[in-house]
Coordinates of C-alpha atoms in Angstrom, one line a residue:
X4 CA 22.7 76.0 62.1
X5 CA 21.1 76.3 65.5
X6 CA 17.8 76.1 64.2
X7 CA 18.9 73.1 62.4
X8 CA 20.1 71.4 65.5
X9 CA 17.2 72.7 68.1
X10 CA 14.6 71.7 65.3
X11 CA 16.0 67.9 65.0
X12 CA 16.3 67.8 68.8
X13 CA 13.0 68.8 69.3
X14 CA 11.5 66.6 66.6
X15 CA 13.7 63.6 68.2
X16 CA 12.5 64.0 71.7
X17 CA 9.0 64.4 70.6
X18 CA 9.5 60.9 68.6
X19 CA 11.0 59.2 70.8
X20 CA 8.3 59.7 73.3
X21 CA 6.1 57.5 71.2
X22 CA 8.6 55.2 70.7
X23 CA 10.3 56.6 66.6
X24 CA 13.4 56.1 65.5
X25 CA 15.6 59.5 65.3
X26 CA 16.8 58.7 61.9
X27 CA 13.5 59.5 59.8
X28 CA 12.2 62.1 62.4
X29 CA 16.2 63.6 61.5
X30 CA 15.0 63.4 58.0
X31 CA 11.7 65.4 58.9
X32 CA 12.9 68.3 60.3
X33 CA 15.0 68.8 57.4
X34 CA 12.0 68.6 54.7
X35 CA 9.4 70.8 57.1
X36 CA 12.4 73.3 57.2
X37 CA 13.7 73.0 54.1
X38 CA 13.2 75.3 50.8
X39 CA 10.8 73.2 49.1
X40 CA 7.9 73.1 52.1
X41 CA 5.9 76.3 52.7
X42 CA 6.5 77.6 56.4
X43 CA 9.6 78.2 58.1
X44 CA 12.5 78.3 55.9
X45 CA 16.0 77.4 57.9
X46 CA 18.6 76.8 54.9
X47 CA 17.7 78.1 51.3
X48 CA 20.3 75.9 49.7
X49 CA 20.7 72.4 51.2
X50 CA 24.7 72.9 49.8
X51 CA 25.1 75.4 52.8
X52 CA 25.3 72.6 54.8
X53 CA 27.6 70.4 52.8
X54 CA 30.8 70.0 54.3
X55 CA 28.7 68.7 57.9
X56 CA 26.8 66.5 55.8
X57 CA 29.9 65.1 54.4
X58 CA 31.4 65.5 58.0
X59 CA 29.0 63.4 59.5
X60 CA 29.0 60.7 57.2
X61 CA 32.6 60.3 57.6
X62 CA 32.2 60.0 61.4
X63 CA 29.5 57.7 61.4
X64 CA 31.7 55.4 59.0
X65 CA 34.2 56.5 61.2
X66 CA 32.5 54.5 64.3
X67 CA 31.5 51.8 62.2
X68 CA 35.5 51.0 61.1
X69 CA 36.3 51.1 65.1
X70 CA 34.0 48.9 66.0
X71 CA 35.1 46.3 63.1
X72 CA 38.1 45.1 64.6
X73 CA 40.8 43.6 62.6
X74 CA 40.4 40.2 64.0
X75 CA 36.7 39.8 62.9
X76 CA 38.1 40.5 59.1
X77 CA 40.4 37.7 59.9
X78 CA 38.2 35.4 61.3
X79 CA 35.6 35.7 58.8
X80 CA 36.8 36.7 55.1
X81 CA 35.5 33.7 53.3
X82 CA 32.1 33.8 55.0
X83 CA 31.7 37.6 55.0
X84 CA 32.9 37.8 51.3
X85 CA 30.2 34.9 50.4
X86 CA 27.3 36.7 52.5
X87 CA 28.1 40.1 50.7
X88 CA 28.5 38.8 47.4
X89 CA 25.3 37.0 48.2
X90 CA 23.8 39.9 49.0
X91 CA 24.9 42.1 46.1
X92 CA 24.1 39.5 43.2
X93 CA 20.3 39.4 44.9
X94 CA 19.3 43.3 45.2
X95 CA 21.7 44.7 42.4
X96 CA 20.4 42.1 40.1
X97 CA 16.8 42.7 41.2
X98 CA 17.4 46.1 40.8
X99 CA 18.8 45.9 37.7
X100 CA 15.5 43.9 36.4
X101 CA 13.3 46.6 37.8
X102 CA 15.1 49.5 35.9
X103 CA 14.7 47.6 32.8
X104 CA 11.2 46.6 33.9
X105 CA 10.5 50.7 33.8
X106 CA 11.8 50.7 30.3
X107 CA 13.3 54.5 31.4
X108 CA 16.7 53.5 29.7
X109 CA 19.8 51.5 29.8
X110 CA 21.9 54.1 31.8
X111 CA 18.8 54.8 33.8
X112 CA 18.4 51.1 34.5
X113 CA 22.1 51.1 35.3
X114 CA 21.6 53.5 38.1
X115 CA 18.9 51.8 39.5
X116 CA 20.5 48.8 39.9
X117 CA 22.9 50.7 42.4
X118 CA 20.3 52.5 44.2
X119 CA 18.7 49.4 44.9
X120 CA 21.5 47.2 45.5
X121 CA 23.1 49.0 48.1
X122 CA 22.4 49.5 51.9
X123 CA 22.9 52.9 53.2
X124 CA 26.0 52.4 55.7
X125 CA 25.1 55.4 57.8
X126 CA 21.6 54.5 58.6
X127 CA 22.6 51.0 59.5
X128 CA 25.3 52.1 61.7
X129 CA 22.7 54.5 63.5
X130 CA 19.8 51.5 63.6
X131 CA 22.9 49.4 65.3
X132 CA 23.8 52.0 67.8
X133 CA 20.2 53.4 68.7
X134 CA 18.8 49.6 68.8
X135 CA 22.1 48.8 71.2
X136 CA 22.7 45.8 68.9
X137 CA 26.7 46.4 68.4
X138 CA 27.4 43.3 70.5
X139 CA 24.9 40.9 68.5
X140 CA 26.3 37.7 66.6
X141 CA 24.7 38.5 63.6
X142 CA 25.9 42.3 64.1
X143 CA 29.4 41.1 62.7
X144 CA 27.9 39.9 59.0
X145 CA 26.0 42.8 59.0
X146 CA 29.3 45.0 58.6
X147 CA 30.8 42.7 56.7
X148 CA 28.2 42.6 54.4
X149 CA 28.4 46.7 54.6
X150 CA 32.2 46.1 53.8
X151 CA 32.1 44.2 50.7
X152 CA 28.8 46.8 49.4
X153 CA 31.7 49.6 49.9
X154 CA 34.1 47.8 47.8
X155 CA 31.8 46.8 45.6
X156 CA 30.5 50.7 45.6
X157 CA 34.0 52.3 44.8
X158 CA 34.1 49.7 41.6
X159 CA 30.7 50.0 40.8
X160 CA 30.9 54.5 40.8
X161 CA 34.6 53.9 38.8
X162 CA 32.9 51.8 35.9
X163 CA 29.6 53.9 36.3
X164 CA 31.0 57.3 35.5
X165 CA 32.2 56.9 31.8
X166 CA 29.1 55.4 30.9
X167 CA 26.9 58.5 32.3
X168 CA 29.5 61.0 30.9
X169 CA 28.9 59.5 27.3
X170 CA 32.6 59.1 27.4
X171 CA 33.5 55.5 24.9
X172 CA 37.0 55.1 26.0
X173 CA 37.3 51.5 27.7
X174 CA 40.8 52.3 29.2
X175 CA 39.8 55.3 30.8
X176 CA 37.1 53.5 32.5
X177 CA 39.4 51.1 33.0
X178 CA 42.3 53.3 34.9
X179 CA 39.7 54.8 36.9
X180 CA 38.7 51.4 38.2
X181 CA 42.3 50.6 38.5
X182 CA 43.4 53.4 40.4
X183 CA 40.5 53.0 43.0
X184 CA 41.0 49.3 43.5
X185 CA 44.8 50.2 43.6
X186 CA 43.9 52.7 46.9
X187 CA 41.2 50.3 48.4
X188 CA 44.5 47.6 48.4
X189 CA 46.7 50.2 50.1
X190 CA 44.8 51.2 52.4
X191 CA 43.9 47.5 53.8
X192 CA 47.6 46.8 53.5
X193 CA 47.8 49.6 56.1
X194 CA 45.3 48.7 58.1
X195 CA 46.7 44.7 58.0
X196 CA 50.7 45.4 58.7
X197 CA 50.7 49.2 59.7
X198 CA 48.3 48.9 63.6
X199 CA 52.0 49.1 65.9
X200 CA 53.6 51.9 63.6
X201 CA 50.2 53.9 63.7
X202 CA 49.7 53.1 67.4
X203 CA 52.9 54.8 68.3
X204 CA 51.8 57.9 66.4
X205 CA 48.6 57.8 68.1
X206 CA 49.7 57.1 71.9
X207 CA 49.2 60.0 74.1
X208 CA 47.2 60.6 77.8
X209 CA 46.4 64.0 76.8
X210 CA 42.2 63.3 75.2
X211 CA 42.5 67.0 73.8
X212 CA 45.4 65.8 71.5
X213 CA 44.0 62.5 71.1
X214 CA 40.1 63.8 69.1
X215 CA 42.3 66.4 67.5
X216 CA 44.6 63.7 66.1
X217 CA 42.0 60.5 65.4
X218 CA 39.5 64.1 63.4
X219 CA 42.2 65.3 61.4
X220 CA 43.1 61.3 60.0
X221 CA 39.9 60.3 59.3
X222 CA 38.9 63.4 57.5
X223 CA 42.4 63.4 55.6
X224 CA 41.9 60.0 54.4
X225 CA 38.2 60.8 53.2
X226 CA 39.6 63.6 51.2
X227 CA 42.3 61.8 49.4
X228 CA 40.0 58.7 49.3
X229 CA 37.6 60.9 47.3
X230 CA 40.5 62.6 45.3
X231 CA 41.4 58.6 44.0
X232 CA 37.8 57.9 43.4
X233 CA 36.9 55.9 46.5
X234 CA 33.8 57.0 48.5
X235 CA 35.0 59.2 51.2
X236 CA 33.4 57.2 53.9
X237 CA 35.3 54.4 53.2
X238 CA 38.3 56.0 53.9
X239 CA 37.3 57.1 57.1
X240 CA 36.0 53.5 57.8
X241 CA 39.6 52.0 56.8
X242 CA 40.7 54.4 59.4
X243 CA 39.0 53.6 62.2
X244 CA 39.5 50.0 61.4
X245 CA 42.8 50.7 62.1
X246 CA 42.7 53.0 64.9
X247 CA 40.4 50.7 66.4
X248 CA 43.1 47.7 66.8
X249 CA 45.7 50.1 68.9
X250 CA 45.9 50.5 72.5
X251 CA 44.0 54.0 72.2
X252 CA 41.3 52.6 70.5
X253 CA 38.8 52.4 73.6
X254 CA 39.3 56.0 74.6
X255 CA 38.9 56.5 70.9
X256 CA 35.5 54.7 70.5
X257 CA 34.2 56.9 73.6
X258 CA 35.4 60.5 72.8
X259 CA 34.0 60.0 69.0
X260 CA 30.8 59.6 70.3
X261 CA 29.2 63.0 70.9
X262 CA 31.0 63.9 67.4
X263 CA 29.5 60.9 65.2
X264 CA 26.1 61.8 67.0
X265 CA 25.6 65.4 66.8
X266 CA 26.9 65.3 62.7
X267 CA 25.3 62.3 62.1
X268 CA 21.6 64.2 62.6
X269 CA 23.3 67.1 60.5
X270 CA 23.6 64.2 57.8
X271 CA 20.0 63.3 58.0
X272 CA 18.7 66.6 58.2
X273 CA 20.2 67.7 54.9
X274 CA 18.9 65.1 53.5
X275 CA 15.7 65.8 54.1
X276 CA 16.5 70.0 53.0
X277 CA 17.2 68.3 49.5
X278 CA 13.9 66.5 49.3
X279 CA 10.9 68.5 47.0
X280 CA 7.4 66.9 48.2
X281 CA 5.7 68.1 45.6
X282 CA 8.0 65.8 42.9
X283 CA 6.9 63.0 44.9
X284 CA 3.3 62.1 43.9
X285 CA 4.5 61.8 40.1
X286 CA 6.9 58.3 41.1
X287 CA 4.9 57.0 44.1
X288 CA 3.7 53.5 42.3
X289 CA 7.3 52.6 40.9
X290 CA 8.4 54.0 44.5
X291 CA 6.0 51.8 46.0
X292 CA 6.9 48.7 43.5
X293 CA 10.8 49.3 44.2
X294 CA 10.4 49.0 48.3
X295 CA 8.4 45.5 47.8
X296 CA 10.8 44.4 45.5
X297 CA 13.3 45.5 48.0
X298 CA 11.9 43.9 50.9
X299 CA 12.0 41.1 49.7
X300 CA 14.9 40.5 48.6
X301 CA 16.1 41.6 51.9
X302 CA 14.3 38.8 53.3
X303 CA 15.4 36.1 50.5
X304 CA 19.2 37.7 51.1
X305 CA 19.0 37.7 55.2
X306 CA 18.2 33.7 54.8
X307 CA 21.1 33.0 52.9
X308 CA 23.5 35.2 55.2
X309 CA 21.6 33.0 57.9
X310 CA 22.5 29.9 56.2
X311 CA 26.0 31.0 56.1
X312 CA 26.5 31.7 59.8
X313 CA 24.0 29.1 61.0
X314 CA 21.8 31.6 62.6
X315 CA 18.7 31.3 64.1
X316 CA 15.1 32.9 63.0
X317 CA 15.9 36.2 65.2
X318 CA 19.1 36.4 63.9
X319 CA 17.4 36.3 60.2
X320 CA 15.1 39.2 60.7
X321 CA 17.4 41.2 62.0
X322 CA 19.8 41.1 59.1
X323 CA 17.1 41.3 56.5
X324 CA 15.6 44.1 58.5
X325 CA 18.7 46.4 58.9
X326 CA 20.4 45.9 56.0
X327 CA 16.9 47.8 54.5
X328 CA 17.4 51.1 54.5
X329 CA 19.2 53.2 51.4
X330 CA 20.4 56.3 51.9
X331 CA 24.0 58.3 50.7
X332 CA 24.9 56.1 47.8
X333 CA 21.7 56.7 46.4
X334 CA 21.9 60.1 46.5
X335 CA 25.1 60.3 44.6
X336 CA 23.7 58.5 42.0
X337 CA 20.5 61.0 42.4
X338 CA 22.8 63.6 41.4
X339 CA 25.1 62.0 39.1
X340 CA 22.0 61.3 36.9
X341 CA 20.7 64.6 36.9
X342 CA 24.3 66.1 35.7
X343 CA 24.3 63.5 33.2
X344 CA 21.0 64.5 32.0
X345 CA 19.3 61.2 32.4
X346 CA 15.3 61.0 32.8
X347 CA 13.9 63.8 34.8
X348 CA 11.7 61.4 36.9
X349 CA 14.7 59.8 38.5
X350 CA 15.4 62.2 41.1
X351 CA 12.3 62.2 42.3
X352 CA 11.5 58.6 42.5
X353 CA 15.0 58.4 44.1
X354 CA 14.4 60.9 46.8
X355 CA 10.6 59.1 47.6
X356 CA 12.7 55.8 47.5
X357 CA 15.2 56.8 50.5
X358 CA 12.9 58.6 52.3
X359 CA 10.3 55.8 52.2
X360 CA 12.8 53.3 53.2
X361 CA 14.3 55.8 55.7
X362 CA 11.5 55.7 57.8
X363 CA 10.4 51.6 57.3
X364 CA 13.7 50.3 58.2
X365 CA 14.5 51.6 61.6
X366 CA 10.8 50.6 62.7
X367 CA 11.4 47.2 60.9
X368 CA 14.6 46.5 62.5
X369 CA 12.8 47.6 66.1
X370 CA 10.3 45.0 65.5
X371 CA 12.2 42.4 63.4
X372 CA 10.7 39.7 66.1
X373 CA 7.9 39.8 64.3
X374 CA 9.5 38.9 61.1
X375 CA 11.7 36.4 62.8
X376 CA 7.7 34.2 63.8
X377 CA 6.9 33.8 60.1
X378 CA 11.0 32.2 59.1
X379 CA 12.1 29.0 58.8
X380 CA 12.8 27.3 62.3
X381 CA 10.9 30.6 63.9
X382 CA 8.9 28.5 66.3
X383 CA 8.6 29.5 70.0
X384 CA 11.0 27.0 70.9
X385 CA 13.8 27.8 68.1
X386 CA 13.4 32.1 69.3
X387 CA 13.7 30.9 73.0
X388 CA 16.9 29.2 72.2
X389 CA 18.2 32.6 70.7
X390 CA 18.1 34.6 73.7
X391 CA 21.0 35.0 75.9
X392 CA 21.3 33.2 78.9
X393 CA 20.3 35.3 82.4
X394 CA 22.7 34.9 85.2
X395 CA 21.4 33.9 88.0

């Protein structure tokens, strides 16, 4: 666990020097000291490191939910709710058309529409926070867009799973959906009407009683989340949402901060443990062919979020440009495909997929300025306007 820590460190400082991202140098360490690269072995079984895994995703969601306050939900339901569904018709329907386009399946297809379709919320999160873009206009459709794919992700898994499990019982399917929606709505009733009751319960001076408190609800909730067949992380992102509308939510905000960071590079570097190389070279065309397809309807999907909002060029590429990367979700569906015995080449063209996309994103989103010259309206002129005024 040491090793695993020292060896991301290392690899991050060393990055960083040259001027990578953390998040695919995370991803790295964990392949190079993984079981399936000759060398240096740190973790035999990438399930060793599980429960931080799931730990840090939960945190990083976590983060995300306290920094989407209440009010912005308020504000900006119709609009966020039109720039997510936006978004979703627009990749899960292209990815839907490239898995048929494979002609690997129907369930395969079916699976690749989600690990195509959907952003990776823990990546973006980290690309928000490393890039120091939290406070950015566009920053808010971003999670909201993240908000509506998590939604759309607990539906999506619910109606998914009887169809890998061969299972032909359409009210089965149906409670399942039903009884995630059903815990999605409670838990946003919560958040809505519940901030003064759970602000009592949270209210203390003591910060030792305080992380204690904020860890112990947000990793309850995942559980239970996961026990009604909601993604973890989303319960841990409807708890922070609410935690991050009381009076403790500032002191909060800065005492999760050495937690989300130092599990959120466990996250990443199991990741990369569960990554073969050698499966790689097999899928590396349709891996190539998925990240265009990808990227461009990133691009196509950041302009109509743009259109939305009425943002500017800038604004544009950095949507399209974070909202890239795919991480966790695919990986579920990695897995829930190999136990349903689906094609063999899946998991590989899944894990070169991520990992692919893992690295591009971060650098695209560090350099979406150079997307934003080639948009509509992304004159000199129209990206001067963008920046924020300098006092004098």
């Amino acid at each position: 666990m040491g090793g695993a820590f020292l060896a991301a460190a290392v690899l991050a400082r060393v990055g960083g020097r040259i001027g990578l991202p953390t998040i695919p140098l995370f991803i790295l360490a964990g392949i190079l000291l993984g079981p399936h690269t000759p060398g240096v072995v740190l973790v035999d079984d990438p399930h060793e490191l599980e429960m931080l895994s799931a730990l840090g995703l939960v945190l990083l969601l976590f983060y995300l939910g306290l920094e989407f306050h209440l009010d912005d939900l308020k504000a900006g339901g119709r609009k966020m709710a039109l720039a997510g569904g936006t978004y979703l018709a627009l990749n899960v329907g292209a990815g839907l058309g490239f898995g048929f386009a494979l002609g690997w399946g129907t369930s395969e297809a079916l699976v690749l529409a989600g690990v195509l379709g959907i952003s990776s919320s823990a990546i973006v999160t980290k690309v928000l926070v490393d890039l120091g873009r939290i406070g950015n206009a566009e920053t808010k459709p971003i999670l909201g867009i993240i908000v509506v794919e998590d939604v759309f992700l607990a539906l999506y898994l619910a109606a998914l799973q009887p169809i890998l499990s061969g299972a032909d019982s359409l009210s089965a399917a149906a409670l399942d959906g039903g009884k995630a929606f059903g815990f999605l709505l409670l838990l946003a009733l919560a958040a809505r009407f519940g901030t003064k009751v759970v602000s009592r319960l949270f209210d203390t001076k003591d910060d030792e009683l305080l992380v204690i408190s904020f860890l112990g609800a947000a990793v309850f909730v995942a559980g239970v989340s996961e026990w009604f067949g909601v993604a973890d992380a989303i319960g841990a992102f409807m708890v922070g949402l609410m935690l991050g509308s009381t009076a403790s939510g500032p002191r909060i905000l800065k005492l999760v901060h050495p937690l989300r960071d130092a599990f959120g590079a466990i996250f990443f570097f199991a990741f990369g443990l569960s990554i073969d190389p050698g499966d790689l070279p097999s899928v590396v065309w349709p891996v190539l062919a998925a990240v265009a397809v990808t990227m461009a309807m990133n691009v196509v999907a950041g302009l109509a979020a743009a259109r939305i909002y009425a943002f500017g060029p800038r604004a544009t590429a950095n949507i399209s440009t974070t909202l890239l990367a795919r991480g966790e979700f695919a990986l579920i569906l990695a897995t829930m495909a190999a136990g349903a015995g689906l094609d063999e080449r899946l998991s590989p063209f899944i894990a070169g997929y991520v990992l692919l996309l893992a690295v591009l994103a971060p650098l695209a989103a560090g350099r979406s300025d150079r997307l934003a010259r080639f948009l509509p309206g992304g004159t000199a002129k129209d990206r001067e306007a963008e920046k924020p005024a300098v006092p004098v």
